[in-house]
């Protein structure tokens, strides 16, 4: 026996079947959209965790690329330069990780003339480090007495921050700079 379509559009009884028969069982498969359930949804926490992993991987890859490129171009860790080293360029930031050291007979814009080790212990604070860096001026006069009279020679100082102190940076680096590249040593 067949029934006319019901309110859902599928065949089914609209009223109880005649003669007291029980209603027919539901059809096992139907082509109607209400028979299929939506795909289970992923929790928002899982989405955020996956996004965090992707971002972390991207940051590690980017940091590795920067490190590789810096090393590949002859860069030296700023905390590893020594007195007498010459620098191709002067850093344009107060946070310097790498510098490009070159032979002093090549054109360069900076010459390290003194490295002042700071005492071990806890980070003394920015003000104490800057005060310690005040020793660079007199050190330049000792290293190259005529440098103060040369036009264009200036002083640039690299010193540890609280972050770099955690990585073992314990020295103030005094650098004589020139606006135009020069060859040869100052002193």
Tab-separated table of C-alpha atoms in Angstrom:
chain	number	residue	atom	x	y	z
A	1	UNK	CA	0.000	0.000	0.000
A	2	UNK	CA	1.382	3.388	-0.811
A	3	UNK	CA	0.696	6.645	0.945
A	4	UNK	CA	0.586	10.136	-0.506
A	5	UNK	CA	3.483	12.500	0.395
A	6	UNK	CA	3.438	13.841	3.933
A	7	UNK	CA	4.469	17.274	5.288
A	8	UNK	CA	8.183	16.532	4.777
A	9	UNK	CA	7.693	15.751	1.124
A	10	UNK	CA	8.405	12.069	1.632
A	11	UNK	CA	5.798	9.435	1.276
A	12	UNK	CA	4.179	8.803	4.602
A	13	UNK	CA	0.838	8.699	6.325
A	14	UNK	CA	-1.096	11.854	6.839
A	15	UNK	CA	-3.561	10.159	9.047
A	16	UNK	CA	-3.541	6.854	10.832
A	17	UNK	CA	-3.650	3.981	8.398
A	18	UNK	CA	-7.015	2.359	7.859
A	19	UNK	CA	-8.089	-0.856	9.616
A	20	UNK	CA	-5.789	-0.335	12.652
A	21	UNK	CA	-2.643	-1.487	10.970
A	22	UNK	CA	0.591	-0.113	12.439
A	23	UNK	CA	2.389	2.522	10.402
A	24	UNK	CA	4.987	1.266	7.969
A	25	UNK	CA	8.609	1.295	9.146
A	26	UNK	CA	10.786	4.218	8.068
A	27	UNK	CA	12.592	3.791	4.813
A	28	UNK	CA	16.238	2.777	5.382
A	29	UNK	CA	17.602	5.117	2.713
A	30	UNK	CA	16.086	8.252	1.478
A	31	UNK	CA	17.229	10.890	-0.934
A	32	UNK	CA	16.056	13.762	1.250
A	33	UNK	CA	18.691	16.096	2.764
A	34	UNK	CA	17.319	15.703	6.268
A	35	UNK	CA	18.574	12.131	6.375
A	36	UNK	CA	22.262	13.148	6.289
A	37	UNK	CA	23.881	14.667	9.325
A	38	UNK	CA	26.436	17.456	9.069
A	39	UNK	CA	30.101	16.562	9.345
A	40	UNK	CA	31.312	16.720	12.920
A	41	UNK	CA	32.729	20.165	13.725
A	42	UNK	CA	36.240	20.555	15.081
A	43	UNK	CA	36.469	22.337	18.369
A	44	UNK	CA	37.719	25.950	18.304
A	45	UNK	CA	40.522	24.996	20.710
A	46	UNK	CA	41.853	22.437	18.243
A	47	UNK	CA	41.801	25.026	15.454
A	48	UNK	CA	43.747	27.509	17.591
A	49	UNK	CA	46.251	24.843	18.610
A	50	UNK	CA	46.847	23.913	14.972
A	51	UNK	CA	47.230	27.577	14.044
A	52	UNK	CA	49.731	28.061	16.877
A	53	UNK	CA	51.796	25.091	15.659
A	54	UNK	CA	51.808	26.449	12.098
A	55	UNK	CA	52.901	29.914	13.302
A	56	UNK	CA	55.618	28.420	15.513
A	57	UNK	CA	56.996	26.344	12.641
A	58	UNK	CA	56.963	29.425	10.380
A	59	UNK	CA	58.878	31.457	13.004
A	60	UNK	CA	61.498	28.735	13.448
A	61	UNK	CA	61.995	28.500	9.689
A	62	UNK	CA	62.252	32.297	9.377
A	63	UNK	CA	64.760	32.529	12.253
A	64	UNK	CA	66.819	29.757	10.691
A	65	UNK	CA	66.818	31.558	7.348
A	66	UNK	CA	67.938	34.837	8.944
A	67	UNK	CA	70.687	33.048	10.856
A	68	UNK	CA	71.827	31.210	7.720
A	69	UNK	CA	71.833	34.361	5.598
A	70	UNK	CA	73.687	36.349	8.248
A	71	UNK	CA	76.339	33.659	8.598
A	72	UNK	CA	76.534	33.195	4.840
A	73	UNK	CA	77.441	36.844	4.272
A	74	UNK	CA	80.406	36.889	6.614
A	75	UNK	CA	78.498	38.301	9.553
A	76	UNK	CA	79.903	38.035	13.051
A	77	UNK	CA	77.970	38.094	16.292
A	78	UNK	CA	78.172	41.640	17.601
A	79	UNK	CA	79.308	40.377	21.004
A	80	UNK	CA	82.253	38.545	19.364
A	81	UNK	CA	84.083	41.486	17.712
A	82	UNK	CA	87.434	42.483	19.203
A	83	UNK	CA	89.606	45.559	19.344
A	84	UNK	CA	91.162	46.188	15.927
A	85	UNK	CA	88.259	44.654	13.954
A	86	UNK	CA	86.781	46.806	11.194
A	87	UNK	CA	83.104	46.845	10.265
A	88	UNK	CA	81.802	47.278	6.728
A	89	UNK	CA	78.700	49.143	7.918
A	90	UNK	CA	77.539	50.739	11.131
A	91	UNK	CA	74.373	49.202	12.550
A	92	UNK	CA	71.304	51.396	12.230
A	93	UNK	CA	69.540	49.927	15.227
A	94	UNK	CA	70.100	49.888	18.943
A	95	UNK	CA	69.516	46.114	18.991
A	96	UNK	CA	72.372	44.565	17.060
A	97	UNK	CA	72.889	40.810	16.751
A	98	UNK	CA	75.334	40.631	13.843
A	99	UNK	CA	77.856	42.924	12.195
A	100	UNK	CA	79.907	42.413	9.052
A	101	UNK	CA	83.587	42.423	9.929
A	102	UNK	CA	86.037	43.101	7.088
A	103	UNK	CA	89.766	43.513	6.782
A	104	UNK	CA	90.760	47.063	7.689
A	105	UNK	CA	92.516	47.488	4.333
A	106	UNK	CA	89.084	47.183	2.679
A	107	UNK	CA	86.619	50.087	2.716
A	108	UNK	CA	84.832	50.180	6.068
A	109	UNK	CA	82.784	52.580	8.167
A	110	UNK	CA	83.734	51.463	11.657
A	111	UNK	CA	86.729	50.310	13.673
A	112	UNK	CA	86.471	48.619	17.057
A	113	UNK	CA	89.040	50.274	19.281
A	114	UNK	CA	88.125	48.978	22.737
A	115	UNK	CA	86.058	46.195	24.280
A	116	UNK	CA	85.281	46.829	27.929
A	117	UNK	CA	84.265	43.706	29.880
A	118	UNK	CA	81.559	44.222	32.462
A	119	UNK	CA	81.692	42.454	35.836
A	120	UNK	CA	79.838	39.140	36.056
A	121	UNK	CA	76.697	38.853	38.105
A	122	UNK	CA	73.156	40.060	37.584
A	123	UNK	CA	72.382	42.593	34.879
A	124	UNK	CA	73.321	45.946	36.451
A	125	UNK	CA	70.581	47.905	34.640
A	126	UNK	CA	70.603	50.108	31.572
A	127	UNK	CA	71.742	53.247	33.406
A	128	UNK	CA	74.795	51.493	34.898
A	129	UNK	CA	75.739	50.005	31.513
A	130	UNK	CA	75.441	53.391	29.761
A	131	UNK	CA	77.555	55.002	32.493
A	132	UNK	CA	80.172	52.269	32.005
A	133	UNK	CA	80.114	53.018	28.261
A	134	UNK	CA	81.262	56.576	29.027
A	135	UNK	CA	84.790	55.120	29.130
A	136	UNK	CA	84.750	54.865	25.316
A	137	UNK	CA	85.490	58.590	24.759
A	138	UNK	CA	88.797	58.612	26.674
A	139	UNK	CA	89.671	55.191	25.211
A	140	UNK	CA	89.429	56.622	21.673
A	141	UNK	CA	91.878	59.378	22.608
A	142	UNK	CA	94.350	56.722	23.806
A	143	UNK	CA	93.864	54.466	20.773
A	144	UNK	CA	94.110	57.152	18.107
A	145	UNK	CA	95.062	60.564	19.520
A	146	UNK	CA	94.506	62.292	16.161
A	147	UNK	CA	91.035	60.793	15.676
A	148	UNK	CA	89.304	63.489	17.723
A	149	UNK	CA	90.694	66.132	15.374
A	150	UNK	CA	89.548	64.319	12.211
A	151	UNK	CA	86.276	65.523	10.779
A	152	UNK	CA	83.629	62.872	10.383
A	153	UNK	CA	84.962	60.522	13.076
A	154	UNK	CA	82.240	59.710	15.599
A	155	UNK	CA	81.706	57.279	18.412
A	156	UNK	CA	79.276	54.325	18.310
A	157	UNK	CA	78.834	52.012	21.292
A	158	UNK	CA	77.377	48.506	21.467
A	159	UNK	CA	76.384	47.409	24.952
A	160	UNK	CA	74.387	44.585	26.491
A	161	UNK	CA	70.687	44.747	27.203
A	162	UNK	CA	68.838	42.683	29.791
A	163	UNK	CA	67.991	40.184	27.011
A	164	UNK	CA	71.524	39.883	25.602
A	165	UNK	CA	72.891	39.615	29.164
A	166	UNK	CA	70.851	36.412	29.523
A	167	UNK	CA	72.703	35.051	26.460
A	168	UNK	CA	76.124	35.858	27.943
A	169	UNK	CA	76.820	39.339	26.507
A	170	UNK	CA	79.048	41.023	29.083
A	171	UNK	CA	80.958	43.707	27.199
A	172	UNK	CA	80.701	47.264	25.964
A	173	UNK	CA	82.149	47.623	22.457
A	174	UNK	CA	83.561	51.022	21.475
A	175	UNK	CA	83.582	51.743	17.724
A	176	UNK	CA	85.022	54.734	15.856
A	177	UNK	CA	82.806	55.457	12.852
A	178	UNK	CA	83.101	57.528	9.733
A	179	UNK	CA	80.285	58.689	7.492
A	180	UNK	CA	82.246	57.821	4.357
A	181	UNK	CA	84.057	54.505	3.970
A	182	UNK	CA	87.765	54.605	4.728
A	183	UNK	CA	90.666	52.176	4.416
A	184	UNK	CA	93.385	51.530	6.949
A	185	UNK	CA	93.356	51.734	10.732
A	186	UNK	CA	92.924	54.843	12.814
A	187	UNK	CA	95.624	54.053	15.299
